Coordinates of C-alpha atoms in Angstrom, one line a residue:
Chain A
M1087 CA 13.9 105.5 -153.0
Q1088 CA 15.5 107.7 -155.4
R1089 CA 18.4 106.5 -157.6
T1090 CA 20.7 108.3 -160.1
A1091 CA 24.2 107.4 -161.7
N1092 CA 24.7 111.2 -162.1
I1093 CA 26.9 113.2 -159.9
T1094 CA 25.2 116.6 -160.5
E1095 CA 21.7 115.0 -159.9
L1096 CA 23.1 113.3 -156.8
R1097 CA 24.3 116.5 -155.5
K1098 CA 21.1 118.5 -156.3
L1099 CA 18.9 115.7 -154.4
V1100 CA 21.4 115.7 -151.4
A1101 CA 21.5 119.7 -151.2
E1102 CA 17.5 119.7 -151.0
K1103 CA 17.8 117.6 -148.0
K1104 CA 20.6 119.6 -146.5
R1105 CA 18.6 122.7 -147.0
L1106 CA 15.9 121.0 -145.0
G1107 CA 18.2 120.5 -142.2
K1108 CA 18.6 116.8 -142.5
A1109 CA 21.8 114.9 -141.7
I1110 CA 23.3 113.0 -144.7
A1111 CA 24.7 109.2 -143.9
L1112 CA 26.8 107.6 -146.5
V1113 CA 27.4 103.9 -147.0
P1114 CA 30.0 103.6 -149.6
T1115 CA 29.9 99.9 -151.2
M1116 CA 31.3 97.9 -154.2
G1117 CA 27.7 96.5 -154.4
Y1118 CA 26.7 92.6 -154.5
L1119 CA 25.4 93.2 -151.2
H1120 CA 25.1 90.9 -148.2
R1121 CA 24.0 91.2 -144.8
G1122 CA 27.1 92.8 -143.7
H1123 CA 26.3 95.6 -146.1
L1124 CA 22.6 95.8 -144.9
T1125 CA 23.9 96.1 -141.2
L1126 CA 25.9 99.2 -142.3
I1127 CA 22.7 100.6 -143.8
E1128 CA 20.7 99.6 -140.6
N1129 CA 23.3 101.6 -138.5
A1130 CA 23.0 104.5 -140.9
K1131 CA 19.2 104.4 -140.8
Q1132 CA 19.1 104.4 -137.0
T1133 CA 20.9 107.9 -137.0
G1134 CA 17.8 109.3 -138.6
A1135 CA 19.6 110.7 -141.3
Y1136 CA 18.9 110.8 -145.1
V1137 CA 20.8 107.5 -146.2
V1138 CA 22.8 107.4 -149.3
V1139 CA 24.2 104.3 -150.4
S1140 CA 26.9 104.2 -153.2
I1141 CA 27.6 101.3 -155.4
F1142 CA 30.7 101.6 -157.4
V1143 CA 33.4 98.7 -158.3
N1144 CA 36.2 101.0 -158.3
P1145 CA 39.0 100.0 -160.8
L1146 CA 41.6 102.2 -159.1
Q1147 CA 41.9 99.9 -156.0
F1148 CA 42.4 96.8 -158.1
G1149 CA 46.1 95.9 -159.2
P1150 CA 46.7 94.9 -162.8
N1151 CA 46.5 91.0 -161.7
E1152 CA 43.5 91.3 -159.4
D1153 CA 39.8 90.4 -159.7
Y1154 CA 38.5 93.8 -161.2
A1155 CA 36.8 92.2 -164.1
R1156 CA 35.2 89.2 -162.5
Y1157 CA 34.1 91.0 -159.2
P1158 CA 30.6 90.1 -158.8
R1159 CA 28.0 92.7 -159.6
D1160 CA 24.2 92.6 -159.8
L1161 CA 22.7 96.2 -159.8
E1162 CA 19.1 95.3 -159.8
R1163 CA 19.2 92.9 -157.0
D1164 CA 21.3 95.5 -155.1
A1165 CA 18.7 98.2 -156.0
R1166 CA 15.8 96.0 -154.6
L1167 CA 17.8 95.0 -151.4
V1168 CA 18.7 98.7 -150.6
E1169 CA 15.0 99.8 -151.3
E1170 CA 13.8 97.1 -148.9
A1171 CA 16.1 98.4 -146.3
G1172 CA 14.7 101.8 -146.4
V1173 CA 17.6 103.5 -148.2
D1174 CA 16.8 107.1 -149.5
L1175 CA 19.0 107.3 -152.4
L1176 CA 21.2 104.9 -154.2
F1177 CA 24.0 106.3 -156.2
H1178 CA 25.5 103.9 -158.9
P1179 CA 28.0 106.1 -160.9
S1180 CA 29.7 104.5 -164.1
V1181 CA 33.4 104.4 -164.4
E1182 CA 33.1 107.3 -167.0
E1183 CA 31.3 109.3 -164.6
M1184 CA 33.7 108.9 -161.8
Y1185 CA 36.8 109.3 -163.9
P1186 CA 36.1 111.3 -166.7
Q1187 CA 39.6 112.3 -167.4
P1188 CA 42.9 110.4 -166.6
M1189 CA 43.3 110.7 -162.8
V1190 CA 46.5 112.4 -161.8
T1191 CA 45.5 113.3 -158.3
F1192 CA 45.9 110.8 -155.4
V1193 CA 44.9 110.9 -151.7
E1194 CA 47.5 108.7 -149.9
V1195 CA 47.6 107.7 -146.1
S1196 CA 51.3 106.6 -145.9
Q1197 CA 52.7 104.3 -143.3
L1198 CA 49.3 102.6 -142.4
D1199 CA 48.9 101.7 -146.2
K1200 CA 52.4 99.8 -146.2
V1201 CA 51.5 96.8 -144.0
L1202 CA 48.9 93.9 -144.2
C1203 CA 46.8 94.0 -147.1
G1204 CA 48.8 97.2 -148.3
A1205 CA 52.1 95.1 -148.5
N1206 CA 50.7 92.6 -151.0
R1207 CA 48.5 95.1 -152.8
P1208 CA 50.6 98.0 -153.9
G1209 CA 48.5 101.1 -154.8
H1210 CA 45.4 99.3 -153.5
F1211 CA 44.8 101.7 -150.4
R1212 CA 45.8 104.7 -152.5
G1213 CA 42.8 103.8 -154.8
V1214 CA 40.5 103.3 -152.0
T1215 CA 41.3 106.6 -150.2
T1216 CA 41.2 108.3 -153.3
V1217 CA 37.8 107.2 -154.4
V1218 CA 36.3 107.6 -151.0
S1219 CA 37.6 111.2 -150.9
K1220 CA 35.8 111.7 -154.1
L1221 CA 32.7 110.0 -152.8
F1222 CA 32.8 112.3 -149.7
H1223 CA 33.2 115.4 -151.8
I1224 CA 30.3 114.3 -154.1
V1225 CA 27.8 113.4 -151.3
Q1226 CA 29.2 115.4 -148.4
P1227 CA 27.9 113.2 -145.8
D1228 CA 27.8 114.0 -142.0
I1229 CA 28.3 110.5 -141.2
A1230 CA 29.8 107.8 -143.2
F1231 CA 29.8 104.0 -142.3
F1232 CA 32.5 101.3 -142.9
G1233 CA 32.7 97.6 -142.2
Q1234 CA 35.3 96.7 -139.8
K1235 CA 36.0 93.3 -142.0
D1236 CA 38.3 95.7 -143.8
Y1237 CA 39.7 96.9 -140.5
Q1238 CA 42.8 98.6 -142.0
Q1239 CA 40.7 100.2 -144.5
Y1240 CA 38.6 101.6 -141.8
L1241 CA 41.5 102.8 -139.9
I1242 CA 43.0 104.4 -142.9
I1243 CA 40.1 106.3 -143.8
R1244 CA 39.6 107.6 -140.1
R1245 CA 43.0 108.8 -140.3
M1246 CA 42.6 110.6 -143.8
V1247 CA 39.5 112.1 -142.5
S1248 CA 41.2 113.6 -139.5
D1249 CA 44.4 114.4 -141.1
L1250 CA 42.7 116.4 -144.0
N1251 CA 39.9 117.9 -141.7
L1252 CA 37.1 116.3 -143.8
P1253 CA 33.7 117.4 -142.1
L1254 CA 32.2 114.3 -141.2
E1255 CA 32.5 111.4 -138.9
V1256 CA 33.5 107.8 -139.6
R1257 CA 31.8 105.0 -137.9
G1258 CA 33.0 101.5 -138.0
V1259 CA 30.4 98.7 -137.8
P1260 CA 31.7 95.1 -136.5
I1261 CA 32.0 92.2 -138.8
V1262 CA 28.9 90.1 -139.6
R1263 CA 29.4 86.4 -139.7
E1264 CA 27.5 83.5 -141.0
E1265 CA 26.0 81.2 -138.3
D1266 CA 29.0 79.0 -138.5
G1267 CA 31.5 81.9 -138.4
L1268 CA 32.6 82.8 -142.0
A1269 CA 33.0 86.6 -142.4
L1270 CA 30.4 87.7 -144.9
S1271 CA 32.3 89.0 -148.1
S1272 CA 30.9 89.6 -151.7
R1273 CA 34.0 87.2 -152.8
N1274 CA 32.3 84.3 -150.9
V1275 CA 30.4 83.4 -153.9
F1276 CA 33.6 82.2 -155.4
L1277 CA 34.2 79.6 -152.9
S1278 CA 33.5 75.9 -153.8
A1279 CA 31.4 74.0 -151.2
E1280 CA 34.6 72.4 -150.0
Q1281 CA 36.6 75.7 -149.9
R1282 CA 33.8 77.4 -148.1
Q1283 CA 34.0 74.5 -145.6
E1284 CA 37.8 74.9 -145.0
A1285 CA 37.4 78.7 -144.9
L1286 CA 35.8 78.4 -141.4
I1287 CA 39.4 77.9 -140.0
L1288 CA 39.8 81.6 -140.3
S1289 CA 37.4 82.7 -137.8
R1290 CA 37.9 79.7 -135.8
S1291 CA 41.7 80.2 -135.5
L1292 CA 41.0 83.8 -134.7
R1293 CA 38.4 82.8 -131.8
E1294 CA 41.1 80.4 -130.5
A1295 CA 43.8 83.0 -130.6
E1296 CA 41.8 85.2 -128.7
G1297 CA 41.2 82.7 -126.2
L1298 CA 44.9 82.1 -125.9
I1299 CA 45.5 85.7 -125.0
K1300 CA 42.5 85.9 -122.6
N1301 CA 44.2 83.0 -121.0
G1302 CA 47.5 85.0 -120.6
E1303 CA 49.7 84.4 -124.0
R1304 CA 51.4 87.9 -124.6
S1305 CA 53.8 87.0 -127.5
A1306 CA 52.5 88.5 -130.7
R1307 CA 54.7 85.9 -132.7
E1308 CA 53.4 82.9 -130.8
I1309 CA 49.9 84.0 -131.5
E1310 CA 50.7 84.3 -135.3
E1311 CA 52.5 81.0 -135.3
F1312 CA 49.5 79.2 -133.6
I1313 CA 46.9 80.6 -136.2
R1314 CA 49.7 79.8 -139.3
K1315 CA 49.9 76.2 -138.0
T1316 CA 46.1 75.7 -137.4
I1317 CA 45.2 77.0 -140.9
S1318 CA 47.9 74.9 -142.6
R1319 CA 47.0 71.9 -140.6
E1320 CA 43.4 71.9 -141.3
S1321 CA 43.0 73.5 -145.0
Q1322 CA 44.4 74.0 -148.3
G1323 CA 44.5 77.8 -147.8
L1324 CA 47.6 79.8 -148.9
V1325 CA 48.5 82.4 -146.1
D1326 CA 49.1 85.9 -147.4
Y1327 CA 49.6 87.4 -143.9
I1328 CA 48.8 86.8 -140.4
E1329 CA 49.7 89.6 -138.0
V1330 CA 49.1 91.1 -134.6
R1331 CA 49.3 94.6 -134.7
D1332 CA 48.2 97.7 -132.6
A1333 CA 44.6 98.1 -133.0
D1334 CA 44.8 102.0 -133.1
D1335 CA 47.8 102.7 -135.5
L1336 CA 48.7 99.3 -136.7
S1337 CA 52.0 99.5 -135.4
D1338 CA 54.3 96.3 -134.7
V1339 CA 53.5 94.5 -131.5
V1340 CA 55.9 92.3 -129.5
N1341 CA 54.1 92.0 -126.4
I1342 CA 50.5 92.2 -126.4
E1343 CA 49.7 95.0 -123.7
R1344 CA 47.2 97.2 -125.5
P1345 CA 44.3 96.4 -127.8
V1346 CA 45.6 94.3 -130.8
L1347 CA 44.2 93.6 -134.1
I1348 CA 44.8 90.2 -135.5
A1349 CA 44.5 90.5 -139.2
L1350 CA 44.9 87.6 -141.8
A1351 CA 44.3 87.1 -145.5
V1352 CA 44.3 83.6 -147.0
R1353 CA 43.6 82.5 -150.5
F1354 CA 41.4 79.4 -151.1
G1355 CA 42.0 78.6 -154.8
S1356 CA 41.8 82.1 -156.8
T1357 CA 39.8 83.8 -153.9
R1358 CA 41.5 85.8 -151.3
L1359 CA 39.6 86.2 -147.9
I1360 CA 40.4 88.5 -145.1
D1361 CA 39.4 88.2 -141.5
N1362 CA 40.3 90.0 -138.2
K1363 CA 39.5 90.3 -134.6
V1364 CA 40.3 93.0 -132.1
V1365 CA 41.3 91.7 -128.9
E1366 CA 41.6 93.8 -125.6
V1367 CA 43.6 92.8 -122.8
E1368 CA 43.6 93.5 -119.0
P1369 CA 46.7 95.5 -118.2
D1370 CA 49.0 93.4 -116.1
V1371 CA 49.3 94.7 -112.6
Chain B
M299 CA 35.4 141.8 -139.4
Q300 CA 35.6 138.5 -137.3
R301 CA 38.8 136.7 -136.8
T302 CA 39.8 133.3 -135.5
A303 CA 42.5 130.8 -135.0
N304 CA 40.4 127.9 -134.3
I305 CA 38.9 125.6 -136.9
T306 CA 35.8 124.6 -134.7
E307 CA 35.0 128.4 -134.3
L308 CA 35.6 129.1 -137.9
R309 CA 33.4 126.2 -138.9
K310 CA 30.6 127.7 -136.7
L311 CA 30.8 131.1 -138.0
V312 CA 30.9 129.9 -141.7
A313 CA 28.0 127.4 -140.9
E314 CA 25.7 130.4 -139.9
K315 CA 26.5 132.3 -143.2
K316 CA 25.7 129.2 -145.2
R317 CA 22.5 128.5 -143.2
L318 CA 21.3 132.1 -144.4
G319 CA 22.2 131.1 -147.8
K320 CA 25.2 133.1 -148.3
A321 CA 28.1 131.8 -150.7
I322 CA 31.4 131.5 -149.2
A323 CA 34.7 132.6 -150.9
L324 CA 38.1 131.7 -149.7
V325 CA 41.3 133.6 -150.3
P326 CA 43.8 131.2 -149.2
T327 CA 47.4 133.2 -148.4
M328 CA 50.7 132.8 -146.4
G329 CA 50.3 136.3 -145.1
Y330 CA 52.5 139.5 -145.5
L331 CA 50.0 140.8 -147.7
H332 CA 50.5 143.1 -150.9
R333 CA 48.4 144.6 -153.6
G334 CA 48.1 141.1 -155.3
H335 CA 46.4 139.6 -152.5
L336 CA 44.2 142.6 -152.1
T337 CA 43.2 142.1 -156.0
L338 CA 42.3 138.5 -155.0
I339 CA 40.2 140.0 -152.1
E340 CA 38.4 142.4 -154.3
N341 CA 37.7 139.8 -156.9
A342 CA 36.2 137.8 -154.1
K343 CA 34.2 140.5 -152.7
Q344 CA 32.7 141.5 -156.3
T345 CA 31.0 138.1 -156.1
G346 CA 29.0 139.2 -153.4
A347 CA 30.0 135.9 -151.2
Y348 CA 30.9 136.1 -147.5
V349 CA 34.7 136.5 -148.0
V350 CA 37.1 134.3 -145.9
V351 CA 40.8 135.1 -145.9
S352 CA 43.3 132.5 -144.4
I353 CA 46.8 133.3 -143.4
F354 CA 49.0 130.3 -142.8
V355 CA 52.6 129.9 -143.8
N356 CA 52.5 126.0 -144.2
P357 CA 55.5 124.3 -143.1
L358 CA 54.5 121.4 -145.3
Q359 CA 55.5 123.2 -148.6
F360 CA 58.8 124.2 -147.5
G361 CA 61.9 121.9 -148.2
P362 CA 64.4 121.7 -145.2
N363 CA 66.8 124.1 -147.0
E364 CA 64.1 126.6 -147.9
D365 CA 63.1 129.8 -146.3
Y366 CA 60.2 128.7 -144.0
A367 CA 61.7 130.2 -140.9
R368 CA 62.6 133.6 -142.5
Y369 CA 59.4 133.8 -144.6
P370 CA 58.1 137.4 -143.8
R371 CA 55.1 137.5 -141.2
D372 CA 53.2 140.4 -139.7
L373 CA 49.8 139.2 -138.7
E374 CA 48.5 142.6 -137.0
R375 CA 49.5 144.5 -140.2
D376 CA 47.8 141.9 -142.4
A377 CA 44.7 142.1 -140.1
R378 CA 44.4 145.8 -140.5
L379 CA 44.7 145.3 -144.3
V380 CA 42.1 142.5 -144.7
E381 CA 39.8 144.4 -142.6
E382 CA 40.0 147.8 -144.7
A383 CA 39.5 145.4 -147.7
G384 CA 36.1 144.6 -146.2
V385 CA 36.8 140.8 -145.6
D386 CA 34.2 139.3 -143.5
L387 CA 36.4 136.7 -141.6
L388 CA 40.2 136.3 -141.1
F389 CA 41.3 132.8 -140.4
H390 CA 44.9 132.5 -138.8
P391 CA 45.5 129.0 -137.4
S392 CA 48.7 128.2 -135.5
V393 CA 50.9 125.3 -137.0
E394 CA 49.6 123.0 -133.9
E395 CA 46.0 123.8 -135.1
M396 CA 46.7 122.8 -138.6
Y397 CA 48.8 119.9 -137.7
P398 CA 47.8 118.6 -134.4
Q399 CA 49.4 115.0 -135.1
P400 CA 52.1 113.9 -137.4
M401 CA 50.7 114.2 -140.9
V402 CA 50.5 110.7 -142.7
T403 CA 48.0 111.8 -145.4
F404 CA 48.8 113.7 -148.4
V405 CA 47.0 115.0 -151.7
E406 CA 49.2 114.5 -154.7
V407 CA 48.9 115.7 -158.3
S408 CA 51.1 113.6 -160.2
Q409 CA 52.7 114.8 -163.6
L410 CA 51.8 118.5 -163.1
D411 CA 54.0 118.7 -160.0
K412 CA 57.2 117.2 -161.4
V413 CA 58.1 120.1 -163.7
L414 CA 59.0 123.9 -163.4
C415 CA 59.0 124.7 -159.6
G416 CA 58.1 121.0 -158.9
A417 CA 61.6 120.0 -160.4
N418 CA 63.6 121.8 -157.9
R419 CA 61.4 121.8 -154.9
P420 CA 60.6 118.3 -154.3
G421 CA 57.4 117.8 -152.1
H422 CA 56.6 121.5 -152.5
F423 CA 53.4 121.0 -154.7
R424 CA 52.2 118.0 -152.3
G425 CA 52.7 120.3 -149.3
V426 CA 50.4 122.8 -151.2
T427 CA 47.7 120.6 -152.4
T428 CA 47.6 118.7 -148.8
V429 CA 47.2 122.0 -146.9
V430 CA 44.7 123.6 -149.6
S431 CA 42.6 120.5 -149.5
K432 CA 42.7 121.0 -145.5
L433 CA 41.6 124.4 -145.9
F434 CA 38.8 123.6 -148.4
H435 CA 37.5 120.9 -146.0
I436 CA 37.7 123.5 -143.2
V437 CA 36.0 126.5 -144.8
Q438 CA 34.0 124.6 -147.3
P439 CA 34.0 127.5 -149.7
D440 CA 31.9 127.8 -152.9
I441 CA 34.7 129.7 -154.7
A442 CA 38.5 130.1 -154.0
F443 CA 40.8 132.6 -155.7
F444 CA 44.3 132.0 -156.4
G445 CA 47.0 134.3 -158.0
Q446 CA 48.3 133.4 -161.4
K447 CA 52.0 134.3 -160.4
D448 CA 51.9 130.9 -159.2
Y449 CA 50.5 129.6 -162.4
Q450 CA 51.7 126.1 -162.0
Q451 CA 50.0 126.0 -158.3
Y452 CA 46.9 127.4 -159.8
L453 CA 46.8 124.7 -162.4
I454 CA 47.6 122.1 -160.0
I455 CA 44.9 123.2 -157.5
R456 CA 42.3 123.4 -160.4
R457 CA 43.2 119.7 -161.3
M458 CA 42.9 118.5 -157.9
V459 CA 39.5 120.1 -157.4
S460 CA 38.3 118.4 -160.9
D461 CA 39.9 115.1 -160.2
L462 CA 38.5 114.8 -156.3
N463 CA 35.2 116.4 -157.1
L464 CA 35.7 119.1 -154.5
P465 CA 32.5 120.9 -154.4
L466 CA 33.8 124.4 -155.3
E467 CA 34.9 126.6 -158.1
V468 CA 38.5 127.8 -158.5
R469 CA 39.4 131.3 -160.1
G470 CA 42.7 132.4 -161.1
V471 CA 43.4 136.0 -160.9
P472 CA 46.0 137.7 -163.3
I473 CA 49.6 138.7 -162.0
V474 CA 49.6 142.1 -160.3
R475 CA 52.8 144.1 -161.0
E476 CA 54.5 147.2 -159.8
E477 CA 54.5 150.3 -162.2
D478 CA 57.9 149.2 -163.3
G479 CA 56.9 145.6 -164.2
L480 CA 58.2 143.7 -161.2
A481 CA 55.6 140.9 -160.2
L482 CA 54.4 141.6 -156.5
S483 CA 55.7 139.0 -154.0
S484 CA 56.0 138.9 -150.4
R485 CA 59.7 137.9 -151.1
N486 CA 60.5 141.0 -152.7
V487 CA 61.3 142.8 -149.3
F488 CA 64.4 140.6 -149.2
L489 CA 65.7 142.3 -152.4
S490 CA 68.5 144.8 -152.0
A491 CA 67.9 148.0 -154.0
E492 CA 70.3 146.8 -156.6
Q493 CA 68.9 143.3 -156.8
R494 CA 65.4 144.9 -157.2
Q495 CA 66.5 147.2 -160.1
E496 CA 68.2 143.8 -161.8
A497 CA 64.9 141.9 -161.1
L498 CA 62.9 144.1 -163.7
I499 CA 64.7 142.1 -166.5
L500 CA 62.2 139.0 -165.6
S501 CA 59.1 141.0 -166.5
R502 CA 60.9 142.7 -169.4
S503 CA 62.2 139.6 -170.8
L504 CA 58.6 137.9 -170.6
R505 CA 57.2 140.9 -172.5
E506 CA 59.9 140.7 -175.2
A507 CA 59.7 137.0 -175.6
E508 CA 55.7 137.8 -176.0
G509 CA 56.8 140.1 -178.8
L510 CA 58.9 137.7 -180.5
I511 CA 56.0 135.1 -180.6
K512 CA 53.6 137.8 -181.7
N513 CA 55.7 138.5 -184.5
G514 CA 55.8 134.9 -185.8
E515 CA 58.6 133.1 -183.6
R516 CA 57.2 129.6 -183.0
S517 CA 60.3 127.6 -181.4
A518 CA 59.9 127.0 -177.8
R519 CA 63.5 126.5 -177.6
E520 CA 64.5 129.9 -179.2
I521 CA 62.2 131.7 -176.8
E522 CA 63.7 130.1 -173.6
E523 CA 67.2 130.8 -175.2
F524 CA 66.4 134.3 -175.6
I525 CA 65.2 134.8 -172.2
R526 CA 68.1 133.0 -170.7
K527 CA 70.6 135.4 -172.7
T528 CA 68.7 138.5 -171.8
I529 CA 68.8 137.6 -168.1
S530 CA 72.4 136.6 -168.1
R531 CA 73.4 139.7 -170.0
E532 CA 71.5 142.3 -167.8
S533 CA 71.8 140.8 -164.4
Q534 CA 73.6 138.7 -161.8
G535 CA 70.3 136.4 -161.5
L536 CA 71.1 132.6 -161.4
V537 CA 68.3 130.8 -163.3
D538 CA 66.5 128.0 -161.9
Y539 CA 64.4 127.4 -165.1
I540 CA 63.1 129.2 -168.0
E541 CA 60.5 127.0 -169.9
V542 CA 57.8 127.3 -172.6
R543 CA 55.2 124.7 -171.6
D544 CA 51.5 124.1 -172.6
A545 CA 49.3 126.5 -170.9
D546 CA 46.7 123.9 -169.8
D547 CA 48.4 120.9 -168.6
L548 CA 52.2 122.2 -168.7
S549 CA 53.2 119.4 -171.4
D550 CA 56.3 119.9 -173.3
V551 CA 56.0 122.1 -176.4
V552 CA 58.4 122.3 -179.3
N553 CA 56.6 124.3 -181.8
I554 CA 54.1 127.2 -180.3
E555 CA 50.6 126.6 -181.8
R556 CA 48.5 126.7 -178.8
P557 CA 48.5 129.0 -175.7
V558 CA 51.7 128.6 -174.0
L559 CA 52.9 129.5 -170.5
I560 CA 56.5 131.0 -170.3
A561 CA 57.6 130.5 -166.8
L562 CA 60.7 131.2 -165.0
A563 CA 62.4 131.1 -161.7
V564 CA 65.6 133.2 -161.0
R565 CA 67.6 133.7 -157.7
F566 CA 68.9 137.0 -156.7
G567 CA 71.1 136.4 -153.9
S568 CA 69.4 134.2 -151.6
T569 CA 66.0 135.1 -152.8
R570 CA 64.2 133.1 -155.4
L571 CA 61.6 135.0 -157.7
I572 CA 59.1 133.6 -160.2
D573 CA 57.2 135.1 -163.1
N574 CA 55.3 134.0 -166.0
K575 CA 53.3 135.0 -168.9
V576 CA 50.6 133.3 -170.8
V577 CA 50.7 133.9 -174.5
E578 CA 47.9 133.0 -177.0
V579 CA 48.9 132.7 -180.6
E580 CA 46.9 132.8 -183.7
P581 CA 46.8 129.5 -185.4
D582 CA 48.8 129.5 -188.5
V583 CA 46.4 129.2 -191.6

């Protein structure tokens, strides 16, 4: 595996592969890799492409009171993991390499970025879309892989790519969970044993909500209320949001008649977890 | 010369040239070409690259009360001109081809876009940077050429390219003028004979202002006031703005000590003309 922190060098390495006719796959990450990331990498490997993994904790997507400083980092461990996973090139730029001058240019996907995680994290998705467009311009991949734990982020990036004619394909990869259902997240390390146990209610309430829909419940508000009650009954988690929205464009849903995204964000102590489930429904006849 | 209105076909044609190792040069225009555009094309040809000219009157950069509908268009005349100029590929997409779905994604260069033309045309530069980033993603040029009549636009696009790591070089080409000094513009066709005569005061007052600076005047406000008085004394033109700003970052200038941009926008009847001059100064010892 090759590795570099330098944009010019990365471009040279990628250009050589392109000249040989190789497709390029990019897996953008913030590091502190877990099995979810490794699944993205597996998917990338399966395409036969030259696989680039980027590790960059992007200050632009963290609010002033968010956890940028304490976001977990372990580059050498990550480097071993991606090398074992068969990654071809690891790109781990510094903040100075990515932002050598004050940024005045931003890429913004309006509307989609105002709801769910965007409502409580102003500027978050603008930071994500801006850095992802930079990474796309730097690496120039043919395919990029994003985890669907950040389902809203995945939809926003898809929309950015299609609106701006970025010459690449975005692939979403389903959430990877622990045996007991907890969605994998780099932030899980911050949970106490007790919080980790309580956090299982997130995936369980989503599964139960799916069951209700499969059994005929069609009211989005009822589903949200059911999850809210379940979480508050069985945990100390503080709900940021619990919402049922259209799975394609995140628009409001009243009656569940098309695929919906059930998405939630809940704080356990100072750790904010997100989880979601896409539920398809048989159209009523 | 080849021509297409189709993004997929354009990409195929460009990709073939790239495979052969050809560099790609892009000259983005809104059509109704004049000698200024042809100078951009000459500059592009001189690089030896495969030259793509795009013609697209971009609705996104016109305000609701601006001249989108009446902006002059003559595709067949333009096609003949670019063919004679030795252009390799003409790209003239429809609005539907460029915006097949409602746009929710925007590229914005903040700060630089709030002054000069940006102050009176809210959303204008956001429309420009968004469509130019689309064109860059579609054509994937190695070099792109912009006229310096739109000096602010040129600076904004340079900044967008560097902030977002777009893999291309932006080259600015000096203003092309008529014999009598009028800066070439597609909008000049709207001027009556009398207005056209009066509009000469723009380039003349800029030249005279340059003379004042060369002779030692260092006050930005005095220069602005000089131009304002000259224009109002000798024409019916209504001044949108006359400003002396830093030529690199458009920041405010009080004392002229570094290269400055003198930029102005003046309306003659319903036609808004812009012109500018970059003036370098010998540093005082």
